[in-house]
PDB file of N, CA and C in Angstrom:
ATOM      1  N   MET A   1     -15.656  -0.023  12.334  1.00 75.00           N
ATOM      2  CA  MET A   1     -16.817  -0.285  11.499  1.00 75.00           C
ATOM      3  C   MET A   1     -17.143   0.966  10.695  1.00 75.00           C
ATOM      4  N   PRO A   2     -17.253   0.852   9.379  1.00 86.00           N
ATOM      5  CA  PRO A   2     -17.559   2.007   8.529  1.00 86.00           C
ATOM      6  C   PRO A   2     -18.945   2.580   8.827  1.00 86.00           C
ATOM      7  N   MET A   3     -19.134   3.811   8.416  1.00 89.00           N
ATOM      8  CA  MET A   3     -20.420   4.478   8.574  1.00 89.00           C
ATOM      9  C   MET A   3     -21.297   4.137   7.375  1.00 89.00           C
ATOM     10  N   ALA A   4     -22.485   3.635   7.625  1.00 92.00           N
ATOM     11  CA  ALA A   4     -23.408   3.227   6.569  1.00 92.00           C
ATOM     12  C   ALA A   4     -24.016   4.442   5.870  1.00 92.00           C
ATOM     13  N   ALA A   5     -24.379   4.248   4.614  1.00 95.00           N
ATOM     14  CA  ALA A   5     -24.966   5.322   3.815  1.00 95.00           C
ATOM     15  C   ALA A   5     -26.185   5.933   4.495  1.00 95.00           C
ATOM     16  N   HIS A   6     -27.045   5.098   5.056  1.00 96.00           N
ATOM     17  CA  HIS A   6     -28.263   5.639   5.677  1.00 96.00           C
ATOM     18  C   HIS A   6     -27.931   6.498   6.892  1.00 96.00           C
ATOM     19  N   GLU A   7     -26.832   6.221   7.572  1.00 95.00           N
ATOM     20  CA  GLU A   7     -26.414   7.034   8.722  1.00 95.00           C
ATOM     21  C   GLU A   7     -25.870   8.388   8.259  1.00 95.00           C
ATOM     22  N   ILE A   8     -25.095   8.382   7.195  1.00 97.00           N
ATOM     23  CA  ILE A   8     -24.574   9.635   6.633  1.00 97.00           C
ATOM     24  C   ILE A   8     -25.734  10.499   6.152  1.00 97.00           C
ATOM     25  N   ASP A   9     -26.628   9.887   5.400  1.00 98.00           N
ATOM     26  CA  ASP A   9     -27.802  10.575   4.870  1.00 98.00           C
ATOM     27  C   ASP A   9     -28.630  11.187   5.992  1.00 98.00           C
ATOM     28  N   ALA A  10     -28.921  10.407   7.013  1.00 98.00           N
ATOM     29  CA  ALA A  10     -29.757  10.878   8.123  1.00 98.00           C
ATOM     30  C   ALA A  10     -29.091  12.024   8.875  1.00 98.00           C
ATOM     31  N   ALA A  11     -27.793  11.930   9.113  1.00 97.00           N
ATOM     32  CA  ALA A  11     -27.082  12.977   9.850  1.00 97.00           C
ATOM     33  C   ALA A  11     -27.144  14.304   9.089  1.00 97.00           C
ATOM     34  N   ILE A  12     -26.944  14.239   7.783  1.00 98.00           N
ATOM     35  CA  ILE A  12     -26.974  15.459   6.975  1.00 98.00           C
ATOM     36  C   ILE A  12     -28.386  16.025   6.906  1.00 98.00           C
ATOM     37  N   ARG A  13     -29.370  15.172   6.651  1.00 98.00           N
ATOM     38  CA  ARG A  13     -30.759  15.651   6.546  1.00 98.00           C
ATOM     39  C   ARG A  13     -31.296  16.182   7.878  1.00 98.00           C
ATOM     40  N   ASP A  14     -30.852  15.596   8.983  1.00 98.00           N
ATOM     41  CA  ASP A  14     -31.277  16.094  10.298  1.00 98.00           C
ATOM     42  C   ASP A  14     -30.751  17.506  10.550  1.00 98.00           C
ATOM     43  N   ALA A  15     -29.509  17.748  10.139  1.00 98.00           N
ATOM     44  CA  ALA A  15     -28.892  19.052  10.371  1.00 98.00           C
ATOM     45  C   ALA A  15     -29.306  20.091   9.340  1.00 98.00           C
ATOM     46  N   LEU A  16     -29.646  19.624   8.145  1.00 98.00           N
ATOM     47  CA  LEU A  16     -30.007  20.524   7.047  1.00 98.00           C
ATOM     48  C   LEU A  16     -31.370  20.125   6.484  1.00 98.00           C
ATOM     49  N   PRO A  17     -32.448  20.481   7.194  1.00 98.00           N
ATOM     50  CA  PRO A  17     -33.785  20.104   6.734  1.00 98.00           C
ATOM     51  C   PRO A  17     -34.041  20.587   5.304  1.00 98.00           C
ATOM     52  N   GLY A  18     -34.622  19.711   4.505  1.00 97.00           N
ATOM     53  CA  GLY A  18     -34.919  20.037   3.123  1.00 97.00           C
ATOM     54  C   GLY A  18     -33.782  19.713   2.164  1.00 97.00           C
ATOM     55  N   ALA A  19     -32.677  19.217   2.704  1.00 98.00           N
ATOM     56  CA  ALA A  19     -31.530  18.886   1.855  1.00 98.00           C
ATOM     57  C   ALA A  19     -31.815  17.630   1.040  1.00 98.00           C
ATOM     58  N   ASP A  20     -31.211  17.587  -0.142  1.00 98.00           N
ATOM     59  CA  ASP A  20     -31.213  16.394  -0.973  1.00 98.00           C
ATOM     60  C   ASP A  20     -29.793  15.842  -0.912  1.00 98.00           C
ATOM     61  N   VAL A  21     -29.652  14.560  -0.593  1.00 98.00           N
ATOM     62  CA  VAL A  21     -28.339  13.932  -0.432  1.00 98.00           C
ATOM     63  C   VAL A  21     -28.236  12.741  -1.382  1.00 98.00           C
ATOM     64  N   ALA A  22     -27.197  12.737  -2.198  1.00 98.00           N
ATOM     65  CA  ALA A  22     -26.918  11.604  -3.085  1.00 98.00           C
ATOM     66  C   ALA A  22     -25.541  11.058  -2.723  1.00 98.00           C
ATOM     67  N   LEU A  23     -25.480   9.793  -2.335  1.00 98.00           N
ATOM     68  CA  LEU A  23     -24.233   9.167  -1.902  1.00 98.00           C
ATOM     69  C   LEU A  23     -23.773   8.094  -2.874  1.00 98.00           C
ATOM     70  N   THR A  24     -22.464   8.011  -3.055  1.00 97.00           N
ATOM     71  CA  THR A  24     -21.851   6.974  -3.872  1.00 97.00           C
ATOM     72  C   THR A  24     -20.695   6.376  -3.086  1.00 97.00           C
ATOM     73  N   ASP A  25     -20.684   5.054  -2.975  1.00 95.00           N
ATOM     74  CA  ASP A  25     -19.571   4.350  -2.327  1.00 95.00           C
ATOM     75  C   ASP A  25     -18.460   4.230  -3.366  1.00 95.00           C
ATOM     76  N   LEU A  26     -17.403   5.005  -3.210  1.00 94.00           N
ATOM     77  CA  LEU A  26     -16.364   5.109  -4.235  1.00 94.00           C
ATOM     78  C   LEU A  26     -15.495   3.863  -4.373  1.00 94.00           C
ATOM     79  N   ALA A  27     -15.278   3.152  -3.270  1.00 90.00           N
ATOM     80  CA  ALA A  27     -14.370   2.005  -3.311  1.00 90.00           C
ATOM     81  C   ALA A  27     -15.073   0.680  -3.034  1.00 90.00           C
ATOM     82  N   GLY A  28     -16.369   0.734  -2.750  1.00 89.00           N
ATOM     83  CA  GLY A  28     -17.113  -0.478  -2.441  1.00 89.00           C
ATOM     84  C   GLY A  28     -16.811  -1.042  -1.078  1.00 89.00           C
ATOM     85  N   ASP A  29     -16.195  -0.214  -0.226  1.00 87.00           N
ATOM     86  CA  ASP A  29     -15.802  -0.690   1.100  1.00 87.00           C
ATOM     87  C   ASP A  29     -16.556  -0.007   2.240  1.00 87.00           C
ATOM     88  N   GLY A  30     -17.451   0.925   1.919  1.00 86.00           N
ATOM     89  CA  GLY A  30     -18.197   1.636   2.953  1.00 86.00           C
ATOM     90  C   GLY A  30     -17.361   2.650   3.710  1.00 86.00           C
ATOM     91  N   ASP A  31     -16.127   2.867   3.282  1.00 87.00           N
ATOM     92  CA  ASP A  31     -15.220   3.803   3.955  1.00 87.00           C
ATOM     93  C   ASP A  31     -14.918   5.051   3.136  1.00 87.00           C
ATOM     94  N   HIS A  32     -15.157   5.002   1.851  1.00 91.00           N
ATOM     95  CA  HIS A  32     -14.818   6.099   0.955  1.00 91.00           C
ATOM     96  C   HIS A  32     -16.072   6.504   0.184  1.00 91.00           C
ATOM     97  N   TRP A  33     -16.617   7.665   0.551  1.00 95.00           N
ATOM     98  CA  TRP A  33     -17.888   8.104   0.000  1.00 95.00           C
ATOM     99  C   TRP A  33     -17.738   9.379  -0.808  1.00 95.00           C
ATOM    100  N   ALA A  34     -18.617   9.554  -1.767  1.00 97.00           N
ATOM    101  CA  ALA A  34     -18.828  10.830  -2.452  1.00 97.00           C
ATOM    102  C   ALA A  34     -20.249  11.248  -2.135  1.00 97.00           C
ATOM    103  N   ALA A  35     -20.421  12.506  -1.789  1.00 98.00           N
ATOM    104  CA  ALA A  35     -21.751  13.023  -1.481  1.00 98.00           C
ATOM    105  C   ALA A  35     -21.995  14.295  -2.280  1.00 98.00           C
ATOM    106  N   VAL A  36     -23.180  14.369  -2.850  1.00 98.00           N
ATOM    107  CA  VAL A  36     -23.657  15.610  -3.467  1.00 98.00           C
ATOM    108  C   VAL A  36     -24.827  16.062  -2.607  1.00 98.00           C
ATOM    109  N   VAL A  37     -24.656  17.216  -1.978  1.00 98.00           N
ATOM    110  CA  VAL A  37     -25.675  17.730  -1.061  1.00 98.00           C
ATOM    111  C   VAL A  37     -26.219  19.038  -1.627  1.00 98.00           C
ATOM    112  N   THR A  38     -27.509  19.060  -1.872  1.00 98.00           N
ATOM    113  CA  THR A  38     -28.191  20.264  -2.333  1.00 98.00           C
ATOM    114  C   THR A  38     -29.086  20.728  -1.190  1.00 98.00           C
ATOM    115  N   ALA A  39     -28.887  21.975  -0.753  1.00 98.00           N
ATOM    116  CA  ALA A  39     -29.644  22.445   0.410  1.00 98.00           C
ATOM    117  C   ALA A  39     -29.914  23.944   0.332  1.00 98.00           C
ATOM    118  N   PRO A  40     -31.092  24.353   0.792  1.00 98.00           N
ATOM    119  CA  PRO A  40     -31.407  25.782   0.792  1.00 98.00           C
ATOM    120  C   PRO A  40     -30.515  26.571   1.750  1.00 98.00           C
ATOM    121  N   GLN A  41     -29.987  25.916   2.777  1.00 98.00           N
ATOM    122  CA  GLN A  41     -29.128  26.583   3.757  1.00 98.00           C
ATOM    123  C   GLN A  41     -27.820  27.072   3.152  1.00 98.00           C
ATOM    124  N   PHE A  42     -27.465  26.590   1.961  1.00 98.00           N
ATOM    125  CA  PHE A  42     -26.211  26.975   1.320  1.00 98.00           C
ATOM    126  C   PHE A  42     -26.296  28.307   0.584  1.00 98.00           C
ATOM    127  N   GLN A  43     -27.521  28.813   0.371  1.00 98.00           N
ATOM    128  CA  GLN A  43     -27.697  30.066  -0.369  1.00 98.00           C
ATOM    129  C   GLN A  43     -26.868  31.186   0.258  1.00 98.00           C
ATOM    130  N   GLY A  44     -26.062  31.852  -0.563  1.00 98.00           N
ATOM    131  CA  GLY A  44     -25.294  33.012  -0.111  1.00 98.00           C
ATOM    132  C   GLY A  44     -24.037  32.679   0.671  1.00 98.00           C
ATOM    133  N   LEU A  45     -23.747  31.401   0.865  1.00 98.00           N
ATOM    134  CA  LEU A  45     -22.561  31.011   1.628  1.00 98.00           C
ATOM    135  C   LEU A  45     -21.416  30.629   0.700  1.00 98.00           C
ATOM    136  N   SER A  46     -20.199  30.837   1.175  1.00 98.00           N
ATOM    137  CA  SER A  46     -19.034  30.392   0.413  1.00 98.00           C
ATOM    138  C   SER A  46     -19.000  28.866   0.390  1.00 98.00           C
ATOM    139  N   ARG A  47     -18.269  28.333  -0.556  1.00 98.00           N
ATOM    140  CA  ARG A  47     -18.133  26.874  -0.661  1.00 98.00           C
ATOM    141  C   ARG A  47     -17.537  26.298   0.633  1.00 98.00           C
ATOM    142  N   VAL A  48     -16.577  27.000   1.211  1.00 98.00           N
ATOM    143  CA  VAL A  48     -15.964  26.535   2.463  1.00 98.00           C
ATOM    144  C   VAL A  48     -17.023  26.450   3.557  1.00 98.00           C
ATOM    145  N   ARG A  49     -17.836  27.465   3.684  1.00 98.00           N
ATOM    146  CA  ARG A  49     -18.874  27.480   4.729  1.00 98.00           C
ATOM    147  C   ARG A  49     -19.915  26.391   4.465  1.00 98.00           C
ATOM    148  N   GLN A  50     -20.260  26.147   3.205  1.00 98.00           N
ATOM    149  CA  GLN A  50     -21.200  25.071   2.870  1.00 98.00           C
ATOM    150  C   GLN A  50     -20.643  23.725   3.336  1.00 98.00           C
ATOM    151  N   HIS A  51     -19.370  23.490   3.052  1.00 97.00           N
ATOM    152  CA  HIS A  51     -18.744  22.232   3.457  1.00 97.00           C
ATOM    153  C   HIS A  51     -18.677  22.121   4.979  1.00 97.00           C
ATOM    154  N   GLN A  52     -18.418  23.229   5.651  1.00 97.00           N
ATOM    155  CA  GLN A  52     -18.387  23.214   7.111  1.00 97.00           C
ATOM    156  C   GLN A  52     -19.739  22.795   7.688  1.00 97.00           C
ATOM    157  N   LEU A  53     -20.823  23.251   7.091  1.00 98.00           N
ATOM    158  CA  LEU A  53     -22.151  22.855   7.571  1.00 98.00           C
ATOM    159  C   LEU A  53     -22.340  21.344   7.472  1.00 98.00           C
ATOM    160  N   VAL A  54     -21.871  20.755   6.372  1.00 98.00           N
ATOM    161  CA  VAL A  54     -21.999  19.305   6.211  1.00 98.00           C
ATOM    162  C   VAL A  54     -21.107  18.579   7.208  1.00 98.00           C
ATOM    163  N   TYR A  55     -19.861  19.016   7.345  1.00 95.00           N
ATOM    164  CA  TYR A  55     -18.951  18.363   8.289  1.00 95.00           C
ATOM    165  C   TYR A  55     -19.474  18.487   9.721  1.00 95.00           C
ATOM    166  N   ASN A  56     -20.045  19.638  10.060  1.00 96.00           N
ATOM    167  CA  ASN A  56     -20.638  19.807  11.393  1.00 96.00           C
ATOM    168  C   ASN A  56     -21.793  18.832  11.591  1.00 96.00           C
ATOM    169  N   ALA A  57     -22.555  18.591  10.536  1.00 97.00           N
ATOM    170  CA  ALA A  57     -23.680  17.657  10.611  1.00 97.00           C
ATOM    171  C   ALA A  57     -23.199  16.243  10.938  1.00 97.00           C
ATOM    172  N   LEU A  58     -22.004  15.924  10.495  1.00 95.00           N
ATOM    173  CA  LEU A  58     -21.456  14.579  10.729  1.00 95.00           C
ATOM    174  C   LEU A  58     -20.780  14.453  12.089  1.00 95.00           C
ATOM    175  N   GLY A  59     -20.763  15.544  12.836  1.00 90.00           N
ATOM    176  CA  GLY A  59     -20.172  15.498  14.168  1.00 90.00           C
ATOM    177  C   GLY A  59     -18.687  15.176  14.078  1.00 90.00           C
ATOM    178  N   GLY A  60     -18.184  14.414  15.016  1.00 86.00           N
ATOM    179  CA  GLY A  60     -16.779  14.051  15.043  1.00 86.00           C
ATOM    180  C   GLY A  60     -16.472  12.782  14.278  1.00 86.00           C
ATOM    181  N   ARG A  61     -17.385  12.379  13.403  1.00 90.00           N
ATOM    182  CA  ARG A  61     -17.202  11.098  12.712  1.00 90.00           C
ATOM    183  C   ARG A  61     -16.250  11.153  11.521  1.00 90.00           C
ATOM    184  N   MET A  62     -16.005  12.350  10.975  1.00 86.00           N
ATOM    185  CA  MET A  62     -15.053  12.469   9.867  1.00 86.00           C
ATOM    186  C   MET A  62     -13.663  12.080  10.352  1.00 86.00           C
ATOM    187  N   GLY A  63     -13.012  11.237   9.562  1.00 83.00           N
ATOM    188  CA  GLY A  63     -11.673  10.787   9.921  1.00 83.00           C
ATOM    189  C   GLY A  63     -11.678   9.612  10.876  1.00 83.00           C
ATOM    190  N   GLY A  64     -12.858   9.265  11.378  1.00 85.00           N
ATOM    191  CA  GLY A  64     -13.004   8.116  12.266  1.00 85.00           C
ATOM    192  C   GLY A  64     -13.817   7.046  11.564  1.00 85.00           C
ATOM    193  N   VAL A  65     -15.085   6.908  11.962  1.00 86.00           N
ATOM    194  CA  VAL A  65     -15.947   5.911  11.314  1.00 86.00           C
ATOM    195  C   VAL A  65     -16.241   6.282   9.867  1.00 86.00           C
ATOM    196  N   LEU A  66     -16.119   7.560   9.541  1.00 88.00           N
ATOM    197  CA  LEU A  66     -16.256   8.013   8.160  1.00 88.00           C
ATOM    198  C   LEU A  66     -14.870   8.434   7.694  1.00 88.00           C
ATOM    199  N   HIS A  67     -14.202   7.521   7.011  1.00 86.00           N
ATOM    200  CA  HIS A  67     -12.799   7.715   6.663  1.00 86.00           C
ATOM    201  C   HIS A  67     -12.584   8.832   5.636  1.00 86.00           C
ATOM    202  N   ALA A  68     -13.369   8.824   4.562  1.00 90.00           N
ATOM    203  CA  ALA A  68     -13.164   9.808   3.499  1.00 90.00           C
ATOM    204  C   ALA A  68     -14.500  10.189   2.866  1.00 90.00           C
ATOM    205  N   LEU A  69     -14.645  11.495   2.583  1.00 94.00           N
ATOM    206  CA  LEU A  69     -15.860  11.995   1.965  1.00 94.00           C
ATOM    207  C   LEU A  69     -15.484  13.035   0.916  1.00 94.00           C
ATOM    208  N   LYS A  70     -15.754  12.712  -0.339  1.00 96.00           N
ATOM    209  CA  LYS A  70     -15.616  13.679  -1.431  1.00 96.00           C
ATOM    210  C   LYS A  70     -16.931  14.430  -1.477  1.00 96.00           C
ATOM    211  N   LEU A  71     -16.886  15.720  -1.240  1.00 97.00           N
ATOM    212  CA  LEU A  71     -18.110  16.483  -1.028  1.00 97.00           C
ATOM    213  C   LEU A  71     -18.317  17.526  -2.121  1.00 97.00           C
ATOM    214  N   THR A  72     -19.535  17.536  -2.664  1.00 98.00           N
ATOM    215  CA  THR A  72     -19.991  18.569  -3.585  1.00 98.00           C
ATOM    216  C   THR A  72     -21.246  19.175  -2.981  1.00 98.00           C
ATOM    217  N   THR A  73     -21.256  20.499  -2.846  1.00 98.00           N
ATOM    218  CA  THR A  73     -22.433  21.177  -2.293  1.00 98.00           C
ATOM    219  C   THR A  73     -23.035  22.094  -3.339  1.00 98.00           C
ATOM    220  N   ILE A  74     -24.356  22.167  -3.319  1.00 98.00           N
ATOM    221  CA  ILE A  74     -25.095  22.974  -4.294  1.00 98.00           C
ATOM    222  C   ILE A  74     -26.207  23.728  -3.557  1.00 98.00           C
ATOM    223  N   PRO A  75     -26.231  25.049  -3.653  1.00 98.00           N
ATOM    224  CA  PRO A  75     -27.345  25.787  -3.064  1.00 98.00           C
ATOM    225  C   PRO A  75     -28.645  25.458  -3.797  1.00 98.00           C
ATOM    226  N   ALA A  76     -29.716  25.270  -3.029  1.00 94.00           N
ATOM    227  CA  ALA A  76     -31.024  24.975  -3.637  1.00 94.00           C
ATOM    228  C   ALA A  76     -31.774  26.254  -3.896  1.00 94.00           C
TER     229      ALA A  76
END
């Protein structure tokens, strides 16, 4: 079962308070998402570290219930 948008949004916002999350279902199947995450926690971090924070927020769901995520991060 794919991961619903509200679950992705909640997981990211819970881990990164104050984050703004914009999700797009890329294939219309609930399995392939694009996310733009703007968060104050990204200030001063490399792009790799910013992405790691988001992936950590999703726990072990990447590659499982969340098949694919095109991720863009923006420091707030």
